[in-house]
mmCIF file of C-alpha atoms in Angstrom:
data_model
loop_
_atom_site.group_PDB
_atom_site.id
_atom_site.type_symbol
_atom_site.label_atom_id
_atom_site.label_comp_id
_atom_site.label_asym_id
_atom_site.label_seq_id
_atom_site.Cartn_x
_atom_site.Cartn_y
_atom_site.Cartn_z
ATOM 1 C CA MET A 22 8.202 -11.031 -26.192
ATOM 2 C CA GLN A 23 11.751 -9.825 -25.732
ATOM 3 C CA GLU A 24 13.992 -12.186 -23.785
ATOM 4 C CA LEU A 25 17.417 -11.433 -22.296
ATOM 5 C CA HIS A 26 19.722 -13.538 -20.142
ATOM 6 C CA ASP A 27 21.895 -12.386 -17.228
ATOM 7 C CA ALA A 28 20.038 -9.099 -17.628
ATOM 8 C CA PRO A 29 20.738 -6.044 -15.442
ATOM 9 C CA LEU A 30 17.756 -5.065 -13.308
ATOM 10 C CA ALA A 31 19.126 -1.900 -11.700
ATOM 11 C CA PRO A 32 18.199 0.278 -14.731
ATOM 12 C CA LEU A 33 14.586 -0.881 -14.350
ATOM 13 C CA THR A 34 14.304 0.495 -10.810
ATOM 14 C CA THR A 35 14.141 4.071 -9.557
ATOM 15 C CA PHE A 36 16.844 3.261 -6.977
ATOM 16 C CA ARG A 37 19.135 2.111 -9.824
ATOM 17 C CA LEU A 38 20.238 -0.726 -7.544
ATOM 18 C CA GLY A 39 20.332 -4.516 -7.689
ATOM 19 C CA GLY A 40 22.062 -7.338 -9.521
ATOM 20 C CA PRO A 41 20.996 -9.145 -12.696
ATOM 21 C CA ALA A 42 18.190 -11.616 -13.365
ATOM 22 C CA THR A 43 18.870 -15.042 -14.802
ATOM 23 C CA ARG A 44 16.307 -14.201 -17.467
ATOM 24 C CA LEU A 45 14.363 -11.028 -18.248
ATOM 25 C CA ILE A 46 11.195 -11.135 -20.348
ATOM 26 C CA THR A 47 9.412 -7.996 -21.515
ATOM 27 C CA ALA A 48 5.710 -8.565 -22.257
ATOM 28 C CA THR A 49 3.678 -6.010 -24.208
ATOM 29 C CA THR A 50 0.250 -7.716 -24.235
ATOM 30 C CA ASP A 51 -1.913 -9.390 -21.599
ATOM 31 C CA ALA A 52 -1.562 -12.677 -23.488
ATOM 32 C CA GLU A 53 2.229 -12.432 -23.328
ATOM 33 C CA VAL A 54 2.093 -11.671 -19.596
ATOM 34 C CA ILE A 55 -0.095 -14.711 -18.946
ATOM 35 C CA ALA A 56 2.055 -16.955 -21.152
ATOM 36 C CA ALA A 57 5.240 -15.942 -19.331
ATOM 37 C CA VAL A 58 3.655 -16.468 -15.914
ATOM 38 C CA ARG A 59 2.282 -19.883 -16.900
ATOM 39 C CA GLU A 60 5.643 -20.952 -18.280
ATOM 40 C CA ALA A 61 7.496 -19.937 -15.120
ATOM 41 C CA ASP A 62 4.904 -21.496 -12.820
ATOM 42 C CA GLY A 63 4.809 -24.706 -14.881
ATOM 43 C CA ALA A 64 8.580 -25.057 -14.655
ATOM 44 C CA GLY A 65 8.701 -24.120 -10.973
ATOM 45 C CA THR A 66 10.898 -21.117 -11.801
ATOM 46 C CA PRO A 67 10.919 -18.183 -9.354
ATOM 47 C CA LEU A 68 9.119 -15.191 -10.881
ATOM 48 C CA LEU A 69 9.664 -11.484 -10.246
ATOM 49 C CA LEU A 70 7.136 -9.010 -11.644
ATOM 50 C CA ILE A 71 8.434 -5.553 -12.606
ATOM 51 C CA GLY A 72 6.326 -2.569 -13.592
ATOM 52 C CA GLY A 73 7.772 0.901 -13.182
ATOM 53 C CA GLY A 74 10.358 -0.314 -10.674
ATOM 54 C CA SER A 75 9.532 2.486 -8.235
ATOM 55 C CA ASN A 76 8.779 0.218 -5.292
ATOM 56 C CA LEU A 77 11.554 -2.372 -5.570
ATOM 57 C CA VAL A 78 14.707 -3.001 -3.571
ATOM 58 C CA ILE A 79 16.625 -5.763 -5.357
ATOM 59 C CA GLY A 80 19.593 -7.436 -3.702
ATOM 60 C CA ASP A 81 23.098 -6.992 -5.053
ATOM 61 C CA LYS A 82 23.193 -10.657 -6.100
ATOM 62 C CA GLY A 83 20.185 -10.098 -8.303
ATOM 63 C CA PHE A 84 17.376 -12.557 -8.959
ATOM 64 C CA GLU A 85 17.780 -16.245 -9.787
ATOM 65 C CA GLY A 86 14.754 -16.865 -11.950
ATOM 66 C CA THR A 87 12.562 -15.100 -14.479
ATOM 67 C CA ALA A 88 11.988 -11.372 -14.158
ATOM 68 C CA LEU A 89 8.876 -10.342 -16.074
ATOM 69 C CA ARG A 90 8.661 -6.694 -17.078
ATOM 70 C CA ILE A 91 5.038 -5.765 -17.728
ATOM 71 C CA ALA A 92 5.093 -3.179 -20.528
ATOM 72 C CA THR A 93 1.480 -3.407 -21.722
ATOM 73 C CA ASP A 94 -0.312 -0.271 -22.861
ATOM 74 C CA GLY A 95 -3.944 0.769 -23.007
ATOM 75 C CA PHE A 96 -5.929 3.825 -21.929
ATOM 76 C CA ARG A 97 -9.675 3.548 -22.521
ATOM 77 C CA LEU A 98 -12.088 6.218 -21.325
ATOM 78 C CA ASP A 99 -15.854 5.763 -21.569
ATOM 79 C CA GLY A 100 -17.684 8.631 -19.888
ATOM 80 C CA THR A 101 -16.375 8.561 -16.337
ATOM 81 C CA GLU A 102 -15.201 4.942 -16.592
ATOM 82 C CA LEU A 103 -11.458 4.508 -17.111
ATOM 83 C CA GLU A 104 -9.576 1.296 -17.879
ATOM 84 C CA LEU A 105 -5.779 1.211 -17.763
ATOM 85 C CA ALA A 106 -3.445 -1.560 -18.840
ATOM 86 C CA ALA A 107 -1.076 -2.577 -16.057
ATOM 87 C CA GLY A 108 1.955 -1.245 -17.914
ATOM 88 C CA GLU A 109 0.603 2.265 -18.437
ATOM 89 C CA VAL A 110 2.799 4.980 -16.887
ATOM 90 C CA TRP A 111 0.732 6.166 -13.953
ATOM 91 C CA THR A 112 1.650 9.841 -13.933
ATOM 92 C CA ASP A 113 0.878 10.091 -17.665
ATOM 93 C CA ALA A 114 -2.514 8.481 -17.108
ATOM 94 C CA VAL A 115 -3.314 10.994 -14.357
ATOM 95 C CA ALA A 116 -2.443 13.853 -16.693
ATOM 96 C CA ARG A 117 -4.828 12.481 -19.309
ATOM 97 C CA THR A 118 -7.717 12.205 -16.832
ATOM 98 C CA VAL A 119 -7.174 15.840 -15.852
ATOM 99 C CA GLU A 120 -7.150 16.858 -19.511
ATOM 100 C CA ALA A 121 -10.453 14.978 -19.894
ATOM 101 C CA GLY A 122 -11.940 16.992 -17.029
ATOM 102 C CA LEU A 123 -12.418 14.058 -14.669
ATOM 103 C CA ALA A 124 -11.714 14.126 -10.939
ATOM 104 C CA GLY A 125 -10.593 11.411 -8.569
ATOM 105 C CA VAL A 126 -6.863 10.862 -9.088
ATOM 106 C CA GLU A 127 -5.559 14.399 -9.729
ATOM 107 C CA CYS A 128 -3.768 14.533 -6.354
ATOM 108 C CA LEU A 129 -1.900 11.345 -7.257
ATOM 109 C CA ALA A 130 0.022 13.197 -9.972
ATOM 110 C CA GLY A 131 3.770 12.665 -10.171
ATOM 111 C CA ILE A 132 3.790 9.281 -8.448
ATOM 112 C CA PRO A 133 6.285 7.111 -10.354
ATOM 113 C CA GLY A 134 5.450 3.598 -11.449
ATOM 114 C CA SER A 135 2.861 1.758 -13.470
ATOM 115 C CA ALA A 136 -0.929 1.610 -13.242
ATOM 116 C CA GLY A 137 -0.867 -2.091 -12.376
ATOM 117 C CA ALA A 138 1.035 -1.408 -9.166
ATOM 118 C CA THR A 139 -1.477 1.104 -7.827
ATOM 119 C CA PRO A 140 -4.037 -1.377 -6.440
ATOM 120 C CA ILE A 141 -1.337 -3.591 -4.943
ATOM 121 C CA GLN A 142 -0.045 -0.849 -2.691
ATOM 122 C CA ASN A 143 -3.336 1.081 -2.566
ATOM 123 C CA VAL A 144 -1.286 4.054 -3.695
ATOM 124 C CA GLY A 145 -2.203 7.292 -1.987
ATOM 125 C CA ALA A 146 -0.956 10.845 -1.472
ATOM 126 C CA TYR A 147 -2.247 14.307 -0.663
ATOM 127 C CA GLY A 148 -5.631 13.104 0.546
ATOM 128 C CA GLN A 149 -6.456 10.607 -2.210
ATOM 129 C CA GLU A 150 -6.097 6.827 -2.464
ATOM 130 C CA VAL A 151 -6.775 4.716 -5.532
ATOM 131 C CA SER A 152 -9.121 2.559 -3.465
ATOM 132 C CA SER A 153 -11.673 5.375 -3.543
ATOM 133 C CA THR A 154 -11.926 5.287 -7.349
ATOM 134 C CA ILE A 155 -11.006 1.714 -8.377
ATOM 135 C CA SER A 156 -14.131 -0.187 -9.403
ATOM 136 C CA GLU A 157 -12.532 -3.446 -10.591
ATOM 137 C CA VAL A 158 -9.176 -5.110 -11.091
ATOM 138 C CA ILE A 159 -8.651 -7.676 -13.837
ATOM 139 C CA ALA A 160 -5.930 -10.118 -12.870
ATOM 140 C CA TYR A 161 -4.488 -13.503 -13.730
ATOM 141 C CA ASP A 162 -5.017 -15.921 -10.831
ATOM 142 C CA ARG A 163 -1.943 -18.148 -10.658
ATOM 143 C CA ARG A 164 -3.744 -20.578 -8.339
ATOM 144 C CA THR A 165 -6.718 -21.289 -10.618
ATOM 145 C CA GLN A 166 -4.879 -20.368 -13.843
ATOM 146 C CA GLU A 167 -7.777 -18.157 -14.891
ATOM 147 C CA THR A 168 -8.287 -14.465 -15.609
ATOM 148 C CA VAL A 169 -10.562 -13.035 -12.910
ATOM 149 C CA THR A 170 -12.315 -9.735 -12.244
ATOM 150 C CA LEU A 171 -12.191 -8.553 -8.639
ATOM 151 C CA SER A 172 -14.560 -5.911 -7.314
ATOM 152 C CA ASN A 173 -13.356 -3.072 -5.108
ATOM 153 C CA ALA A 174 -14.589 -4.937 -2.014
ATOM 154 C CA GLU A 175 -12.815 -8.132 -3.091
ATOM 155 C CA CYS A 176 -9.536 -6.203 -3.302
ATOM 156 C CA ALA A 177 -9.652 -5.729 0.513
ATOM 157 C CA PHE A 178 -8.042 -2.308 0.442
ATOM 158 C CA SER A 179 -6.621 -0.685 3.563
ATOM 159 C CA TYR A 180 -3.822 1.798 4.258
ATOM 160 C CA ARG A 181 -1.003 0.959 1.781
ATOM 161 C CA HIS A 182 -2.334 -2.588 1.629
ATOM 162 C CA SER A 183 -4.587 -4.863 -0.387
ATOM 163 C CA ARG A 184 -5.458 -8.474 -1.092
ATOM 164 C CA PHE A 185 -2.733 -8.452 -3.732
ATOM 165 C CA LYS A 186 -0.068 -7.366 -1.275
ATOM 166 C CA ALA A 187 -1.286 -9.831 1.347
ATOM 167 C CA ASP A 188 -0.953 -12.752 -1.119
ATOM 168 C CA PRO A 189 1.797 -11.611 -3.505
ATOM 169 C CA GLU A 190 2.293 -14.995 -5.170
ATOM 170 C CA ARG A 191 -1.303 -15.365 -6.347
ATOM 171 C CA PHE A 192 -2.445 -12.518 -8.617
ATOM 172 C CA VAL A 193 -0.862 -10.737 -11.568
ATOM 173 C CA VAL A 194 -2.656 -7.471 -12.254
ATOM 174 C CA LEU A 195 -3.493 -7.055 -15.945
ATOM 175 C CA ARG A 196 -5.892 -4.080 -16.019
ATOM 176 C CA VAL A 197 -7.371 -1.626 -13.549
ATOM 177 C CA ARG A 198 -10.767 0.036 -13.886
ATOM 178 C CA PHE A 199 -11.626 3.339 -12.244
ATOM 179 C CA ARG A 200 -14.870 5.223 -11.726
ATOM 180 C CA LEU A 201 -14.041 8.922 -11.851
ATOM 181 C CA GLU A 202 -16.191 12.027 -11.316
ATOM 182 C CA ASP A 203 -17.320 14.694 -13.729
ATOM 183 C CA ALA A 204 -17.355 17.804 -11.545
ATOM 184 C CA GLN A 205 -17.443 20.299 -14.425
ATOM 185 C CA GLY A 206 -13.696 20.697 -14.521
ATOM 186 C CA LEU A 207 -13.236 20.879 -10.754
ATOM 187 C CA SER A 208 -11.187 18.596 -8.544
ATOM 188 C CA GLY A 209 -12.482 16.324 -5.857
ATOM 189 C CA PRO A 210 -12.802 17.972 -2.425
ATOM 190 C CA VAL A 211 -9.319 19.002 -1.253
ATOM 191 C CA LYS A 212 -8.663 16.893 1.844
ATOM 192 C CA TYR A 213 -4.979 17.381 2.626
ATOM 193 C CA ALA A 214 -4.110 20.449 4.697
ATOM 194 C CA GLU A 215 -0.788 21.145 2.939
ATOM 195 C CA THR A 216 -2.487 21.052 -0.473
ATOM 196 C CA ALA A 217 -5.290 23.327 0.721
ATOM 197 C CA ARG A 218 -2.762 25.855 2.050
ATOM 198 C CA ALA A 219 -0.792 25.807 -1.190
ATOM 199 C CA LEU A 220 -3.987 26.359 -3.167
ATOM 200 C CA GLY A 221 -5.270 29.050 -0.796
ATOM 201 C CA VAL A 222 -8.531 27.211 -0.083
ATOM 202 C CA GLY A 223 -10.131 25.458 2.841
ATOM 203 C CA PRO A 224 -10.320 21.695 3.355
ATOM 204 C CA GLY A 225 -13.269 20.312 1.419
ATOM 205 C CA ASP A 226 -13.195 23.013 -1.254
ATOM 206 C CA ARG A 227 -12.864 22.160 -4.937
ATOM 207 C CA VAL A 228 -10.453 23.845 -7.341
ATOM 208 C CA PRO A 229 -9.812 23.602 -11.090
ATOM 209 C CA LEU A 230 -8.401 20.168 -11.893
ATOM 210 C CA ALA A 231 -5.264 21.532 -13.558
ATOM 211 C CA ALA A 232 -4.512 23.697 -10.504
ATOM 212 C CA ALA A 233 -4.803 20.712 -8.179
ATOM 213 C CA ARG A 234 -2.493 18.596 -10.324
ATOM 214 C CA GLU A 235 0.088 21.349 -10.820
ATOM 215 C CA THR A 236 0.134 22.177 -7.110
ATOM 216 C CA VAL A 237 0.687 18.538 -6.153
ATOM 217 C CA LEU A 238 3.492 18.243 -8.712
ATOM 218 C CA LYS A 239 5.197 21.313 -7.228
ATOM 219 C CA LEU A 240 4.831 19.990 -3.686
ATOM 220 C CA ARG A 241 6.208 16.593 -4.697
ATOM 221 C CA ALA A 242 9.102 18.141 -6.621
ATOM 222 C CA SER A 243 10.051 20.268 -3.614
ATOM 223 C CA LYS A 244 10.461 17.004 -1.678
ATOM 224 C CA GLY A 245 12.361 15.153 -4.410
ATOM 225 C CA MET A 246 9.336 12.982 -5.134
ATOM 226 C CA VAL A 247 9.133 13.576 -8.905
ATOM 227 C CA LEU A 248 11.624 11.589 -10.977
ATOM 228 C CA ASP A 249 14.538 13.584 -12.343
ATOM 229 C CA PRO A 250 17.625 11.721 -13.646
ATOM 230 C CA GLU A 251 19.833 14.683 -12.717
ATOM 231 C CA ASP A 252 18.585 14.874 -9.118
ATOM 232 C CA HIS A 253 19.925 12.163 -6.813
ATOM 233 C CA ASP A 254 17.200 12.982 -4.306
ATOM 234 C CA THR A 255 14.831 11.230 -6.732
ATOM 235 C CA TRP A 256 16.982 8.107 -6.985
ATOM 236 C CA SER A 257 14.724 6.544 -4.389
ATOM 237 C CA ALA A 258 11.486 4.658 -3.868
ATOM 238 C CA GLY A 259 9.737 7.759 -2.607
ATOM 239 C CA SER A 260 8.576 7.188 0.953
ATOM 240 C CA PHE A 261 10.700 4.317 2.250
ATOM 241 C CA PHE A 262 8.610 3.730 5.386
ATOM 242 C CA THR A 263 4.871 3.660 5.964
ATOM 243 C CA ASN A 264 3.274 5.876 8.596
ATOM 244 C CA PRO A 265 2.849 3.766 11.749
ATOM 245 C CA ILE A 266 -0.673 2.970 12.910
ATOM 246 C CA LEU A 267 -0.737 2.428 16.668
ATOM 247 C CA ALA A 268 -3.365 0.928 18.963
ATOM 248 C CA ASP A 269 -4.528 3.227 21.761
ATOM 249 C CA GLU A 270 -2.225 1.733 24.384
ATOM 250 C CA GLU A 271 0.719 1.842 21.974
ATOM 251 C CA PHE A 272 0.025 5.477 21.158
ATOM 252 C CA ALA A 273 -0.174 6.355 24.864
ATOM 253 C CA ALA A 274 3.239 4.761 25.449
ATOM 254 C CA PHE A 275 4.584 6.574 22.401
ATOM 255 C CA ARG A 276 3.330 9.958 23.658
ATOM 256 C CA ALA A 277 5.042 9.301 26.973
ATOM 257 C CA ARG A 278 8.329 8.598 25.181
ATOM 258 C CA VAL A 279 7.914 11.814 23.168
ATOM 259 C CA SER A 280 7.425 13.863 26.353
ATOM 260 C CA GLU A 281 10.415 12.188 27.954
ATOM 261 C CA ARG A 282 12.695 12.827 24.984
ATOM 262 C CA LEU A 283 11.426 16.154 23.638
ATOM 263 C CA GLY A 284 9.900 17.777 26.689
ATOM 264 C CA GLU A 285 6.485 18.095 28.316
ATOM 265 C CA GLY A 286 3.861 19.521 26.017
ATOM 266 C CA THR A 287 5.421 18.169 22.829
ATOM 267 C CA GLU A 288 2.704 16.441 20.873
ATOM 268 C CA PRO A 289 3.469 14.059 17.987
ATOM 269 C CA PRO A 290 1.388 14.115 14.800
ATOM 270 C CA ALA A 291 -1.824 12.157 15.307
ATOM 271 C CA TYR A 292 -4.517 11.214 12.810
ATOM 272 C CA ALA A 293 -7.595 9.054 13.298
ATOM 273 C CA ALA A 294 -7.072 5.597 11.801
ATOM 274 C CA GLY A 295 -10.192 3.684 12.732
ATOM 275 C CA GLU A 296 -11.620 2.805 16.113
ATOM 276 C CA GLY A 297 -8.922 2.316 18.723
ATOM 277 C CA HIS A 298 -6.071 3.304 16.402
ATOM 278 C CA THR A 299 -4.060 6.427 15.610
ATOM 279 C CA LYS A 300 -1.697 7.074 12.720
ATOM 280 C CA THR A 301 1.450 9.110 13.241
ATOM 281 C CA SER A 302 4.110 10.453 10.888
ATOM 282 C CA ALA A 303 7.128 8.363 9.921
ATOM 283 C CA ALA A 304 8.901 11.476 8.620
ATOM 284 C CA TRP A 305 8.415 13.217 11.991
ATOM 285 C CA LEU A 306 9.735 10.175 13.863
ATOM 286 C CA ILE A 307 12.819 9.955 11.670
ATOM 287 C CA ASP A 308 13.607 13.634 12.009
ATOM 288 C CA LYS A 309 13.067 13.760 15.788
ATOM 289 C CA ALA A 310 15.211 10.652 16.254
ATOM 290 C CA GLY A 311 18.118 12.622 14.789
ATOM 291 C CA PHE A 312 18.047 11.542 11.157
ATOM 292 C CA THR A 313 17.677 14.890 9.452
ATOM 293 C CA LYS A 314 17.609 15.750 5.747
ATOM 294 C CA GLY A 315 20.833 14.719 4.041
ATOM 295 C CA TYR A 316 21.851 12.381 6.894
ATOM 296 C CA GLY A 317 24.661 9.978 6.062
ATOM 297 C CA THR A 318 28.221 10.052 4.777
ATOM 298 C CA GLY A 319 28.218 7.198 2.281
ATOM 299 C CA PRO A 320 26.687 6.695 -1.161
ATOM 300 C CA ALA A 321 23.265 5.975 0.375
ATOM 301 C CA ARG A 322 21.801 8.864 2.369
ATOM 302 C CA ILE A 323 18.554 10.414 3.450
ATOM 303 C CA SER A 324 17.212 12.827 0.839
ATOM 304 C CA THR A 325 18.227 16.453 1.242
ATOM 305 C CA LYS A 326 14.576 17.361 0.606
ATOM 306 C CA HIS A 327 12.564 14.837 2.632
ATOM 307 C CA THR A 328 13.470 12.649 5.612
ATOM 308 C CA LEU A 329 11.162 9.847 4.465
ATOM 309 C CA ALA A 330 13.181 9.122 1.310
ATOM 310 C CA LEU A 331 16.369 7.063 1.332
ATOM 311 C CA THR A 332 18.457 7.754 -1.749
ATOM 312 C CA ASN A 333 21.265 6.445 -3.918
ATOM 313 C CA ARG A 334 23.728 9.315 -4.343
ATOM 314 C CA GLY A 335 25.431 7.417 -7.166
ATOM 315 C CA GLY A 336 27.620 4.358 -6.753
ATOM 316 C CA ALA A 337 25.626 2.908 -3.866
ATOM 317 C CA THR A 338 24.925 -0.786 -3.447
ATOM 318 C CA THR A 339 21.747 -2.305 -2.092
ATOM 319 C CA GLU A 340 23.647 -3.240 1.062
ATOM 320 C CA ASP A 341 24.597 0.427 1.520
ATOM 321 C CA LEU A 342 20.914 1.322 1.318
ATOM 322 C CA LEU A 343 19.834 -1.418 3.716
ATOM 323 C CA ALA A 344 22.524 -0.454 6.240
ATOM 324 C CA LEU A 345 21.100 3.065 6.301
ATOM 325 C CA ALA A 346 17.531 1.775 6.558
ATOM 326 C CA ARG A 347 18.451 -0.497 9.480
ATOM 327 C CA GLU A 348 20.192 2.394 11.224
ATOM 328 C CA VAL A 349 17.064 4.539 10.892
ATOM 329 C CA VAL A 350 14.754 1.749 12.083
ATOM 330 C CA ALA A 351 16.932 1.051 15.123
ATOM 331 C CA GLY A 352 17.272 4.745 15.961
ATOM 332 C CA VAL A 353 13.535 5.414 15.828
ATOM 333 C CA ARG A 354 12.778 2.312 17.875
ATOM 334 C CA ASP A 355 15.333 3.262 20.526
ATOM 335 C CA ALA A 356 14.054 6.842 20.686
ATOM 336 C CA PHE A 357 10.303 6.277 20.608
ATOM 337 C CA GLY A 358 9.546 2.558 20.891
ATOM 338 C CA VAL A 359 7.992 2.504 17.401
ATOM 339 C CA THR A 360 9.209 0.096 14.723
ATOM 340 C CA LEU A 361 9.088 1.471 11.189
ATOM 341 C CA VAL A 362 8.050 -0.828 8.339
ATOM 342 C CA ASN A 363 9.533 -0.505 4.865
ATOM 343 C CA GLU A 364 7.125 0.366 2.050
ATOM 344 C CA PRO A 365 9.136 -0.942 -0.949
ATOM 345 C CA VAL A 366 9.132 -4.647 -1.785
ATOM 346 C CA THR A 367 12.477 -6.312 -1.062
ATOM 347 C CA VAL A 368 13.835 -9.000 -3.399
ATOM 348 C CA GLY A 369 16.478 -11.380 -2.094
ATOM 349 C CA VAL A 370 17.148 -9.150 0.921
ATOM 350 C CA SER A 371 15.355 -7.922 4.030
ATOM 351 C CA LEU A 372 15.750 -5.316 6.735
#
């Protein structure tokens, strides 16, 4: 294991923000990960887990404790069964499944971060979520100090949520197993309308796997959602806010506010989200509340390509970013009575 002291954490995040950690350990095997976690827990030292750093907002003061960077590798394919080490680069793993002719995660191409983070957030985009293909998650249970295997059902997946996110101090993901589909080189059914339009097919149709992946990559890149060191629109955590899910009465009140602000007949985006609930679009809310692409005058601004991404234009601090996020949250709440919730994990700070 590599160990550094007073180590900068900003370079390990896609925001390129945050102060140093008291100690930074880089683990390259499951055994090293477990040893580092046990040592920190045994000493009562605060522990911060870092994978790809694409979902982290670290405070300017940094982290007083041990930051553990999980840099394990492992890609094992057996028929349609895939096992990934937690430290595997997710977008690379997706590319390899497409090359192998297996469907199930092709529309999750271009998402930054590591494989171990995908079940925590139940990562999803363009009509796919990892919860639909994950069969098991192997994790270290900090409570029982044992390595455990959790079934899909035991992971308690829901929209951008899981058992791991609900109890963040308990499990350390070591490996993730997926059950993919051999559809003779075709993708899974195309579910997302924007993807279907770009591919020139109808919802539910299948297309060649490579075409699905390449189309998603182009769509993501057009929104600044594919990492590019030269493009400050990608110095972000991707979507900063989750799409709100509203109970029926909340959605009715929201629609009334929309009509009042934007005029009779204006309908907000609405998607079924289980009995008695409707999901709407955070990007739409932000835009209609007056926070358009490129909004802001300081070093932290809304992306010029997508209203859902808050970005570091270079030289920003975490406080600059949070000030912008708080402004957006307050503006949307004042305009529509809906409170946005941040998607990235905050460390030492909060909205």
